[in-house]
Short mmCIF file of C-alpha atoms (C1' of nucleotides) in Angstrom, two decimals:
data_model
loop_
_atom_site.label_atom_id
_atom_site.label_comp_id
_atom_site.label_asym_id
_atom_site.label_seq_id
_atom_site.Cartn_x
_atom_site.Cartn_y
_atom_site.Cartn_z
CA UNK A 1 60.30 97.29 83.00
CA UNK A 2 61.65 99.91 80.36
CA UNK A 3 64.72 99.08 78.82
CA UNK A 4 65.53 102.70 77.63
CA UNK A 5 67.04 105.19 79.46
CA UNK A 6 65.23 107.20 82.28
CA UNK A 7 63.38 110.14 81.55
CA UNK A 8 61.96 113.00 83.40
CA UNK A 9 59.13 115.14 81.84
CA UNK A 10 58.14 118.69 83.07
CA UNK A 11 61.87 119.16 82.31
CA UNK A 12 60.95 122.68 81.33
CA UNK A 13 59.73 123.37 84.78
CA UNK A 14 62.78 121.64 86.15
CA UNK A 15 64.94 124.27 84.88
CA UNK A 16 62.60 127.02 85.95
CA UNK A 17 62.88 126.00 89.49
CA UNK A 18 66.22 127.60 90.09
CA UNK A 19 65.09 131.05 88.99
CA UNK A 20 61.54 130.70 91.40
CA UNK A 21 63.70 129.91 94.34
CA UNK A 22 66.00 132.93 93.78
CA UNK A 23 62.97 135.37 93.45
CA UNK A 24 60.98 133.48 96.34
CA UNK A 25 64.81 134.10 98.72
CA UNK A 26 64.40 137.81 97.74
CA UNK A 27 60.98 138.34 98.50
CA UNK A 28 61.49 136.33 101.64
CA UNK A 29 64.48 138.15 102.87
CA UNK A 30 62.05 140.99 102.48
CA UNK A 31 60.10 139.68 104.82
CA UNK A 32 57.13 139.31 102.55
CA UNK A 33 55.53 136.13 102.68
CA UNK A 34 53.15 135.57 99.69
CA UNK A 35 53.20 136.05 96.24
CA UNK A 36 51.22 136.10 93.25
CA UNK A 37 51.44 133.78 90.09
CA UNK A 38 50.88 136.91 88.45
CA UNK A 39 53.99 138.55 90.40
CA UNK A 40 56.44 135.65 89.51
CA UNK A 41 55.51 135.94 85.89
CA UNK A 42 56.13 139.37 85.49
CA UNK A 43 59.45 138.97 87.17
CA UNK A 44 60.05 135.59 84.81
CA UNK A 45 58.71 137.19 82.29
CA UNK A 46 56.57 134.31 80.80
CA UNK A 47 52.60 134.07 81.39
CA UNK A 48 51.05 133.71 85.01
CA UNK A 49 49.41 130.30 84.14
CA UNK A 50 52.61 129.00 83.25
CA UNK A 51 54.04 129.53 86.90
CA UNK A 52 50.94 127.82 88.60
CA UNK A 53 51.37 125.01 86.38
CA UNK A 54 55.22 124.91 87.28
CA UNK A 55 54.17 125.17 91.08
CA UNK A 56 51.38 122.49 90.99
CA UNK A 57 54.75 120.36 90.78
CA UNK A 58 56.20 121.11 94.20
CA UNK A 59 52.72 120.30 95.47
CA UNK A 60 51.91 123.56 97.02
CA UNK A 61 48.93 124.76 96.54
CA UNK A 62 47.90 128.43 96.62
CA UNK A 63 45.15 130.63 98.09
CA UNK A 64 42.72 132.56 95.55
CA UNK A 65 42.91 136.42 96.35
CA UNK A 66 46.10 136.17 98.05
CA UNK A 67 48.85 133.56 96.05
CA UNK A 68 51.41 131.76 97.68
CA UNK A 69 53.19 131.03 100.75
CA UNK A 70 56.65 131.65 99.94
CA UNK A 71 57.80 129.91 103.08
CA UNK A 72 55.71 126.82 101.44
CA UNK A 73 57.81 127.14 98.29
CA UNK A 74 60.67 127.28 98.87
CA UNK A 75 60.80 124.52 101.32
CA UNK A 76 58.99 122.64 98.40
CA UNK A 77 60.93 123.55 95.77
CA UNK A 78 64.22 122.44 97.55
CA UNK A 79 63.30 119.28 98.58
CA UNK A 80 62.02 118.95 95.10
CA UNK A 81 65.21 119.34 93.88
CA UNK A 82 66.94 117.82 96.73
CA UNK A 83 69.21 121.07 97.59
CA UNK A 84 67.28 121.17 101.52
CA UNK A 85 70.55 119.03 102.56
CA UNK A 86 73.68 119.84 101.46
CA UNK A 87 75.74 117.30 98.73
CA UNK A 88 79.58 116.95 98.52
CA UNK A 89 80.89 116.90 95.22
CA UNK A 90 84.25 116.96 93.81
CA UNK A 91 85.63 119.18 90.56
CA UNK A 92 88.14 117.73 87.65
CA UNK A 93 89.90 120.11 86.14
CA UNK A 94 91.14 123.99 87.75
CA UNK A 95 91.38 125.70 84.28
CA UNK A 96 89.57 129.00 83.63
CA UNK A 97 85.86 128.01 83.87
CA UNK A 98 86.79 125.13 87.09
CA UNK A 99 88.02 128.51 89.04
CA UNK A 100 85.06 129.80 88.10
CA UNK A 101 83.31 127.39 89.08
CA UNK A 102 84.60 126.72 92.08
CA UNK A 103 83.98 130.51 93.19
CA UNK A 104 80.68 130.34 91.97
CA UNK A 105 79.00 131.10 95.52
CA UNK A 106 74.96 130.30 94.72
CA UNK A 107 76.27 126.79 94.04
CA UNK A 108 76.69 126.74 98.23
CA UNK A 109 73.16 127.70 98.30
CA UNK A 110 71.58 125.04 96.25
CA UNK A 111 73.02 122.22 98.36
CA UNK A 112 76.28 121.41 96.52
CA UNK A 113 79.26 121.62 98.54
CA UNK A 114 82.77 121.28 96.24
CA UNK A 115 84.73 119.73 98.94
CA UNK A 116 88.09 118.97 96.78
CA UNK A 117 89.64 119.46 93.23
CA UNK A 118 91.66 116.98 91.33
CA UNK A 119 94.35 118.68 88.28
CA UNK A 120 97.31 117.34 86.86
CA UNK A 121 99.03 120.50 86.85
CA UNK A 122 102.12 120.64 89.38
CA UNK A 123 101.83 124.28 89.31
CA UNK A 124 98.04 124.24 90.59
CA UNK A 125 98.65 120.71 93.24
CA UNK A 126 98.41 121.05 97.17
CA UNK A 127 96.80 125.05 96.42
CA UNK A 128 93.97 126.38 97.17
CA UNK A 129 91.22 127.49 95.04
CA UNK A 130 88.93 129.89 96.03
CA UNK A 131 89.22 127.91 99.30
CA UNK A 132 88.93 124.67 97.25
CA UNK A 133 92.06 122.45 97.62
CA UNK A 134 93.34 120.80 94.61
CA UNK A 135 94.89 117.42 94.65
CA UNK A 136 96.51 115.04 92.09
CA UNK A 137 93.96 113.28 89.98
CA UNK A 138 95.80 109.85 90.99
CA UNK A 139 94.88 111.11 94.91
CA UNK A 140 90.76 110.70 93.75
CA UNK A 141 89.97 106.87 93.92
CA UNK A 142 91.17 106.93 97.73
CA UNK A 143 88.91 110.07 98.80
CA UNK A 144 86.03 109.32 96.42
CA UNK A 145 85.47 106.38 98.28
CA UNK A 146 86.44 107.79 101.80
CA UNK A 147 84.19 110.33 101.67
CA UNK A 148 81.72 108.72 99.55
CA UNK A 149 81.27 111.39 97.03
CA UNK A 150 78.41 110.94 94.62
CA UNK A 151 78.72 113.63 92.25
CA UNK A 152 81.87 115.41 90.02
CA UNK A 153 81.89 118.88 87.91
CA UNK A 154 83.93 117.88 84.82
CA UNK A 155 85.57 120.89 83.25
CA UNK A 156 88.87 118.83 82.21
CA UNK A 157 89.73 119.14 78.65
CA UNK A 158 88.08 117.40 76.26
CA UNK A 159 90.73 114.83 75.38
CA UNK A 160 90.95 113.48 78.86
CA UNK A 161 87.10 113.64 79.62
CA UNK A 162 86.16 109.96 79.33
CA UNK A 163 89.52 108.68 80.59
CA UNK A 164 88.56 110.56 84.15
CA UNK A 165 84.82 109.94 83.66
CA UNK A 166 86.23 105.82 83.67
CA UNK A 167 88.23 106.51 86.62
CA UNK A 168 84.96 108.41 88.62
CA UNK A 169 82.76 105.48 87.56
CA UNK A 170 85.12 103.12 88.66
CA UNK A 171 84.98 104.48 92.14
CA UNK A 172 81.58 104.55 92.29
CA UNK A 173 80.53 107.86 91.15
CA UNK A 174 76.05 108.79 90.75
CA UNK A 175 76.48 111.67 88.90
CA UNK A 176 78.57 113.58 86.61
CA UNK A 177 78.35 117.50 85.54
CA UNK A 178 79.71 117.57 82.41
CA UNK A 179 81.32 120.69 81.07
CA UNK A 180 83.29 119.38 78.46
CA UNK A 181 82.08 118.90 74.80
CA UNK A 182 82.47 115.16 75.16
CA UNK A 183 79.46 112.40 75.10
CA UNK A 184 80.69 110.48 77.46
CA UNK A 185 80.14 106.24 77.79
CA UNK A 186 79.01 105.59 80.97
CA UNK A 187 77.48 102.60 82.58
CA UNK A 188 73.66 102.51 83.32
CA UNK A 189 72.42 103.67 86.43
CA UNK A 190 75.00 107.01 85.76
CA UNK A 191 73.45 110.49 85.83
CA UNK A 192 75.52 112.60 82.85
CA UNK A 193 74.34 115.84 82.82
CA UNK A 194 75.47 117.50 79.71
CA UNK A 195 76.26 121.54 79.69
CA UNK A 196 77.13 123.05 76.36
CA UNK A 197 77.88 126.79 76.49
CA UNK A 198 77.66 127.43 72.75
CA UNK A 199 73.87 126.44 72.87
CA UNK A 200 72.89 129.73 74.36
CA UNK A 201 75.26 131.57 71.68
CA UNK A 202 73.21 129.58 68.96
CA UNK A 203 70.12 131.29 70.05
CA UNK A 204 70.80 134.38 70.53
CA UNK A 205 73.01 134.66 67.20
CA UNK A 206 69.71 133.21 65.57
CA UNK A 207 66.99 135.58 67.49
CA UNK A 208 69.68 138.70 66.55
CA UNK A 209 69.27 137.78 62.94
CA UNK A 210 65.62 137.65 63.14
CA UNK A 211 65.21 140.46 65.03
CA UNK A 212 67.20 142.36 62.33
CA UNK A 213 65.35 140.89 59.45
CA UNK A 214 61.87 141.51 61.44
CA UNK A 215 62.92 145.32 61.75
CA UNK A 216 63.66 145.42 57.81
CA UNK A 217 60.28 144.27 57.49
CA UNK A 218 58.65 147.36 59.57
CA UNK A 219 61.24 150.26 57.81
CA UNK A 220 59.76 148.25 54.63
CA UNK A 221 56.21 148.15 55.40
CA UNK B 1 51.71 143.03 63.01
CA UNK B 2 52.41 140.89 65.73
CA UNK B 3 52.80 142.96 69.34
CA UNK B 4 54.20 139.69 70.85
CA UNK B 5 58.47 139.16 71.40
CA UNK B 6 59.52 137.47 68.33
CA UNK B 7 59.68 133.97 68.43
CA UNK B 8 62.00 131.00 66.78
CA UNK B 9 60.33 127.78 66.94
CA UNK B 10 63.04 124.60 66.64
CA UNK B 11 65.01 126.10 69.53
CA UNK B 12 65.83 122.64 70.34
CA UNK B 13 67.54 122.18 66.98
CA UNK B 14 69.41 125.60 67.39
CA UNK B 15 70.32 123.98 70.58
CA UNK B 16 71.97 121.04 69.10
CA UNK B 17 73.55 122.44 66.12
CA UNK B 18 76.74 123.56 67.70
CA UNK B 19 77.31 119.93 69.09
CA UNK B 20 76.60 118.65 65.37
CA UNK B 21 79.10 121.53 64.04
CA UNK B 22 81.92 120.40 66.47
CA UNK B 23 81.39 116.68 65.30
CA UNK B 24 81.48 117.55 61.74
CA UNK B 25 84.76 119.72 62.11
CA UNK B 26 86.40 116.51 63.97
CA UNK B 27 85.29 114.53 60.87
CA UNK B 28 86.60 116.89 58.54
CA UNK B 29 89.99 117.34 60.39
CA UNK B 30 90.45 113.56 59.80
CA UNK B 31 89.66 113.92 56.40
CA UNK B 32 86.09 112.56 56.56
CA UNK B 33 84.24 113.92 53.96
CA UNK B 34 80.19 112.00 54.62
CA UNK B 35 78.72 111.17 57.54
CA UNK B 36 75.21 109.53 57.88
CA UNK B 37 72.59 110.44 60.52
CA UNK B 38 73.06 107.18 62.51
CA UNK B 39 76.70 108.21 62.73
CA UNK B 40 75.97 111.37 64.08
CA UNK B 41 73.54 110.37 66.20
CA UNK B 42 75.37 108.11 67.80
CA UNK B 43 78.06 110.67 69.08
CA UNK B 44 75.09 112.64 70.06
CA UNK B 45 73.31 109.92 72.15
CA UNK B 46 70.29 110.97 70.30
CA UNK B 47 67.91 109.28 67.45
CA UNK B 48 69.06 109.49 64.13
CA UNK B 49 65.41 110.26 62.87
CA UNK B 50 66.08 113.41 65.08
CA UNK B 51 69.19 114.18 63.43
CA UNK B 52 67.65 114.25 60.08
CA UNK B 53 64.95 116.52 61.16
CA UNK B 54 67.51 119.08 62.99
CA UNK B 55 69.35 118.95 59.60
CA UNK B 56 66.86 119.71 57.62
CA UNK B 57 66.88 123.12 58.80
CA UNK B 58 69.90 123.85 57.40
CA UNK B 59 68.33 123.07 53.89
CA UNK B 60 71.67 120.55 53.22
CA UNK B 61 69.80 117.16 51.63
CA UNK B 62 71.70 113.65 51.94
CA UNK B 63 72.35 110.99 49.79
CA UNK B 64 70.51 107.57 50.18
CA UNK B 65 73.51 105.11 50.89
CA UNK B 66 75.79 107.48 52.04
CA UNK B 67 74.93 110.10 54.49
CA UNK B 68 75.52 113.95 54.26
CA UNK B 69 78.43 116.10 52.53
CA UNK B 70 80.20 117.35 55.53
CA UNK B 71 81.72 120.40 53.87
CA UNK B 72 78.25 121.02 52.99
CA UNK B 73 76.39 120.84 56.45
CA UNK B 74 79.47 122.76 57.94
CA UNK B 75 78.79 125.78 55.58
CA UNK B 76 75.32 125.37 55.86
CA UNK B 77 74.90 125.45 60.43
CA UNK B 78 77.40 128.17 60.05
CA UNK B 79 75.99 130.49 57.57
CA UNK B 80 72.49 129.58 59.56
CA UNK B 81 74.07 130.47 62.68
CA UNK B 82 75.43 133.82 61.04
CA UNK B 83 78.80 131.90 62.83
CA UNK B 84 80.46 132.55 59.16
CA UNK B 85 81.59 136.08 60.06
CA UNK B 86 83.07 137.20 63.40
CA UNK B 87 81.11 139.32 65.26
CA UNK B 88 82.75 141.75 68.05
CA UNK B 89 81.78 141.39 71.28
CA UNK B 90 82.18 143.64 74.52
CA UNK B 91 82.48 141.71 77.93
CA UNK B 92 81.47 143.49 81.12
CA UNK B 93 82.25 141.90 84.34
CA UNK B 94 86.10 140.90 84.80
CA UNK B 95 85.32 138.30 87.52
CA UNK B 96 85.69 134.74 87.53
CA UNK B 97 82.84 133.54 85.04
CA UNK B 98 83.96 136.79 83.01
CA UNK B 99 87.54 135.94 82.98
CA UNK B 100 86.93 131.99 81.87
CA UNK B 101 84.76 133.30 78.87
CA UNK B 102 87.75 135.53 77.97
CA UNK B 103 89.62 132.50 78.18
CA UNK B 104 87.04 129.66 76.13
CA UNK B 105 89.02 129.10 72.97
CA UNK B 106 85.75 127.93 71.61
CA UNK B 107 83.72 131.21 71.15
CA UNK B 108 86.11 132.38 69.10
CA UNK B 109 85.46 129.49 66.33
CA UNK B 110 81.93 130.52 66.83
CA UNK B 111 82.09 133.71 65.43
CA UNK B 112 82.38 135.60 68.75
CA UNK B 113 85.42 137.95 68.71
CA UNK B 114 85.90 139.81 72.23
CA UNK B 115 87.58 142.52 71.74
CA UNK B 116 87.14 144.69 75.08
CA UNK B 117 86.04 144.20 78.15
CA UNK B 118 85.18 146.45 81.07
CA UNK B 119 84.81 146.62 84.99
CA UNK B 120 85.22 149.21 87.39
CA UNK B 121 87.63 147.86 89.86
CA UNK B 122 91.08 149.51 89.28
CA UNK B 123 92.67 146.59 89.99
CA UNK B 124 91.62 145.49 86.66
CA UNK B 125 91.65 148.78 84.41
CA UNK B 126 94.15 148.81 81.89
CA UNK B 127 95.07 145.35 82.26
CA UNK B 128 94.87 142.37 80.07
CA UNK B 129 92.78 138.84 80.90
CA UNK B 130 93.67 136.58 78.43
CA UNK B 131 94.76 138.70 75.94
CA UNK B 132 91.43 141.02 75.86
CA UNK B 133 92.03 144.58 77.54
CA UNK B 134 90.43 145.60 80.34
CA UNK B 135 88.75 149.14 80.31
CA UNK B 136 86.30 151.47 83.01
CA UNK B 137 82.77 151.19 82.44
CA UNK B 138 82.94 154.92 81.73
CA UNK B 139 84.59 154.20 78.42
CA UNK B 140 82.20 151.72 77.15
CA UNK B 141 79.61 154.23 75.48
CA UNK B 142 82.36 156.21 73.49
CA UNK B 143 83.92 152.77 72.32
CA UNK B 144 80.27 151.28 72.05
CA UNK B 145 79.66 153.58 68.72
CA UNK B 146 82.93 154.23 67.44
CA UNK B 147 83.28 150.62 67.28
CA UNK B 148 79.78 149.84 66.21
CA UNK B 149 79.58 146.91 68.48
CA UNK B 150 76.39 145.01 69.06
CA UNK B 151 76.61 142.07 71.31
CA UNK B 152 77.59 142.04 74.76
CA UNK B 153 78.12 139.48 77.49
CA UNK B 154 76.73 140.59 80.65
CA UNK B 155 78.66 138.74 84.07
CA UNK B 156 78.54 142.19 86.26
CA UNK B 157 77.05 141.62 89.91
CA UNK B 158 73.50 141.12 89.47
CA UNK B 159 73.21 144.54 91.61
CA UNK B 160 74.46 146.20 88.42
CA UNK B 161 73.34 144.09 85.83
CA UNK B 162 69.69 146.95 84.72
CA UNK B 163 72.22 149.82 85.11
CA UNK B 164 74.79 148.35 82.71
CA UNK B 165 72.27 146.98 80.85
CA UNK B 166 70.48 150.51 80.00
CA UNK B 167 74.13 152.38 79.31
CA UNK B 168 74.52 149.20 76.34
CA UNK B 169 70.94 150.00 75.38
CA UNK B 170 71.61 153.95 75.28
CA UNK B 171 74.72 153.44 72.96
CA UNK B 172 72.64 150.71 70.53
CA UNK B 173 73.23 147.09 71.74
CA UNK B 174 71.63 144.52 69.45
CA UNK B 175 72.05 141.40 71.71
CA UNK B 176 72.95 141.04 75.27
CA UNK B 177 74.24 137.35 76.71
CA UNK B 178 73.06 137.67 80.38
CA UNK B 179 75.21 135.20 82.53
CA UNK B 180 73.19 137.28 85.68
CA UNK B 181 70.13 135.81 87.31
CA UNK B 182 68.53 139.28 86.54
CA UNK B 183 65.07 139.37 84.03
CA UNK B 184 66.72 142.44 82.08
CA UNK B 185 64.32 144.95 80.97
CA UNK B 186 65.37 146.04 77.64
CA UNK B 187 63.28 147.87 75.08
CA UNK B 188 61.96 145.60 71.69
CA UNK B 189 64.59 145.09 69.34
CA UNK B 190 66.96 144.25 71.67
CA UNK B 191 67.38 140.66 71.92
CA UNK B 192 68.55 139.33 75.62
CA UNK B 193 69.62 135.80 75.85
CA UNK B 194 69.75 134.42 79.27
CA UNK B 195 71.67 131.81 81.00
CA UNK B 196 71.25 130.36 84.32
CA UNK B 197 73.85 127.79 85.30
CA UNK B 198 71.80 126.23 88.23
CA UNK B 199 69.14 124.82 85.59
CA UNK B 200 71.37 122.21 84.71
CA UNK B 201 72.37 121.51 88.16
CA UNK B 202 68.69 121.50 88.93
CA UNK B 203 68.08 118.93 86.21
CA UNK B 204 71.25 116.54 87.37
CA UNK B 205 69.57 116.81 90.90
CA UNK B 206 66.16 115.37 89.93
CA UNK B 207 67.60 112.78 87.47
CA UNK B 208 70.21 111.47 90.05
CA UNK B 209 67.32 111.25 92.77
CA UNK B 210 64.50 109.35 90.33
CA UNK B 211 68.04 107.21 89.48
CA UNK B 212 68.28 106.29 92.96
CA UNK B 213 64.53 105.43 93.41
CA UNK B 214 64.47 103.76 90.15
CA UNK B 215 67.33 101.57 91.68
CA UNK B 216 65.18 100.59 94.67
CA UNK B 217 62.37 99.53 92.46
CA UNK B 218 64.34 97.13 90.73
CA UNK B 219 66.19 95.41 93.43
CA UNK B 220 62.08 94.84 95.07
CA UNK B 221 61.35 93.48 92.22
"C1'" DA C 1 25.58 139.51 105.56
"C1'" DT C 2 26.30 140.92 100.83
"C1'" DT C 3 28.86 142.42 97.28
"C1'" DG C 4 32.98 143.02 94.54
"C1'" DA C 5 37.61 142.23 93.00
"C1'" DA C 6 41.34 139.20 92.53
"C1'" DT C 7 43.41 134.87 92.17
"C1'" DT C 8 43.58 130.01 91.99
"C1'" DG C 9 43.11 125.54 89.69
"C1'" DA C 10 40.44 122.23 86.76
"C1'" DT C 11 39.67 121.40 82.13
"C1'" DA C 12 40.34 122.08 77.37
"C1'" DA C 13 42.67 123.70 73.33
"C1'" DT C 14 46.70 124.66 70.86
"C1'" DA C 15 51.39 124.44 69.69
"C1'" DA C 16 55.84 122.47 69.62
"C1'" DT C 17 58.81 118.59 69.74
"C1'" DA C 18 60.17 113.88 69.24
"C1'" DT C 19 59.49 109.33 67.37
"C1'" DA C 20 57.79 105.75 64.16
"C1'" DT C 21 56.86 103.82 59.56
"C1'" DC C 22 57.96 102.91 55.19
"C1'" DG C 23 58.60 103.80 50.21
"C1'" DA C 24 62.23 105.74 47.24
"C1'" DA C 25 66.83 106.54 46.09
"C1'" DT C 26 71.50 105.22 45.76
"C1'" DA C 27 75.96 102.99 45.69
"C1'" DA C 28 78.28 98.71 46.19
"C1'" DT C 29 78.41 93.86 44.91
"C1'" DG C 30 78.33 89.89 42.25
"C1'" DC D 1 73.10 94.70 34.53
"C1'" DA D 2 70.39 93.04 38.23
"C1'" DT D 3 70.43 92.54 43.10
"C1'" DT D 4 71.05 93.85 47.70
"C1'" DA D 5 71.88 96.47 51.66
"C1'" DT D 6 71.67 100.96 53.38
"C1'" DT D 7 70.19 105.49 54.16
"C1'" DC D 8 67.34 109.32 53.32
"C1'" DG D 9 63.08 111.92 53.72
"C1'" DA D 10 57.94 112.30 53.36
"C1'" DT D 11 54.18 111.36 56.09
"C1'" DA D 12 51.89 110.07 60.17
"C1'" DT D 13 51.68 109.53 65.09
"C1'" DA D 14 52.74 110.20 69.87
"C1'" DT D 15 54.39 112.90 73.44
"C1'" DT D 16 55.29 117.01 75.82
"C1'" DA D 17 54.75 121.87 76.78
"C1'" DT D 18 52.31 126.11 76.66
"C1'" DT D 19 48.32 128.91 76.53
"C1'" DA D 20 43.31 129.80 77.05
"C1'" DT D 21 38.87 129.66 79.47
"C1'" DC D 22 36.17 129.98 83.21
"C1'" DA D 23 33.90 128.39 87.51
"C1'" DA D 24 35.09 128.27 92.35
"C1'" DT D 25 37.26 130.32 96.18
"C1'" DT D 26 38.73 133.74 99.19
"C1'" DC D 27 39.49 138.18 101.32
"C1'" DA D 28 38.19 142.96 101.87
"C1'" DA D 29 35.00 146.49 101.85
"C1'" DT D 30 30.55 148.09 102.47
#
DNA sequence: ATTGAATTGATAATAATATATCGAATAATG
DNA sequence: CATTATTCGATATATTATTATCAATTCAAT
């Protein structure tokens, strides 16, 4: 069929999805068990029609007067996203932001389990991470493909990213969560999913400087 | 005028310009001096018609032939990212995401300059995470003013995130990075910028499963 | 039962973003 | 100096995302 690479639309709502299913768990865990389009949007803070477009995606459909079963969505929503059952992953690289990372506790609740990281470091090898054991990076072909593990955090610096990303698809890797600031080469049928922290810094620096210039404009007006 | 939040339009360029700034500054360091839009794009995994529309924004015009003046578009992202001049930053939250952006080299090439941060365990106080001193909340409005800072990076426990959030507000925030899953309320002209690190894991999980079924579909056929 | 208030969801309109096309400009080449 | 290959950038188109409108539905109250 298509000969480019795989798209997904409604990627928008994709990345919404995380922040329903938080707000759905609290409302749940108060034992409340419908909610309002109207009452996730405030809480979103974008417009009510957006969320019931965004929720005509998990397939869930609401009741006029009353809104949603938040039991409903959140089932929905996970197996959307495929976080209902749990996935093993590994993590390259135990600097700063891998720690973090790897004590980063709502990851546990969206279905992704870091069973082992991989460092070069002799000072970090055979310890524990925020209950994470880290082994060699030469020790991952053998329990990649013993365990079968189908997805990797990458937060190795930059100058060794695609030399591990090689070794990962090598051993049969689906999916890699890349951290670093490299575009990495992988083979087709590879999920790279690209995470660049300076992008959110670009924004705001840009919506500070406009909200600045926007205030001039009311003192001047 | 308008009673709506400001908005920027070409987000998705102001999203991309820090991955066409670290390019360009990898160019330069090898003594590159012009680089075309295919070139870039390339690095980018992108279209190079794109590329010449995101750099348009930045007013910089090519030359048929030859590409763009790197010098040039390096200035020209920066200045538009106000990334020219270092801004000071306060960090609240000394935990693990907290302590990795101490620690990311990278923010400080972007302009960002932490120069505090605060928490309230006294494990903490008076200490030093990567070289940025560690202060009690209680201190942050009196060094707030005196220092006339105006951005802050929010990674407190989401349980504290409004509270902290109004004390920054009281003592004349501009711009708050929220790393907490929290919808801040903050009064207008203060300009919140929030992150969620499960929307990227969200988006890896539904491209990895349409890889998979995309997969199947070929092997039937 | 009937009415009223609130909310959904189908459809349509608008806005934002990405891609395609192609003439014009430019430097390198012979 | 003319030719050629390359790249830009103006314009047009296609795609995607958000917002608006409003009839239909449902519950609650009378």
């Amino acid at each position: 069929m298509g000969d480019k690479i795989l798209k997904i639309d409604k990627l928008p709502t994709v990345r919404r999805l995380p922040a329903y299913l938080r707000l759905l768990k609290v409302f749940s865990s108060q034992g409340i068990d419908t909610v309002s389009s109207g009452q996730l949007a405030e809480l979103m803070g974008i417009e009510s029609i957006l969320v019931r477009k965004d929720l005509e995606l998990t397939g869930i459909s609401g009741t006029p007067r009353i809104g949603f079963r938040i039991s409903d969505l959140i089932r929905s929503i996970e197996s959307f996203l495929g976080w209902a059952t749990s996935t093993d992953a590994f993590l390259f690289g135990v600097g700063q932001l891998g720690t973090a990372l790897l004590g980063y506790r709502e990851l546990g609740q969206s279905g992704l389990k870091i069973i082992a990281a991989f460092d070069t470091d002799s000072d970090k090898l055979n310890r524990t991470f925020n209950g994470v054991r880290v082994f060699h990076v030469d020790k991952a072909p053998e329990l990649l493909s013993r365990l079968n593990v189908q997805l990797a955090i990458l937060t190795v610096p930059p100058e060794h990213a695609q030399q591990v990303t090689d070794l990962l698809v090598m051993n049969g890797i689906q999916g890699i969560w890349n951290y670093t600031p490299v575009s990495l080469e992988v083979p087709e049928g590879v999920t790279v999913q690209k995470e660049d922290l300076l992008s959110g810094l670009a924004v705001l620096s840009v919506r500070m400087s406009r909200a600045v210039v926007s205030q001039r404009c009311e003192e001047g007006s």
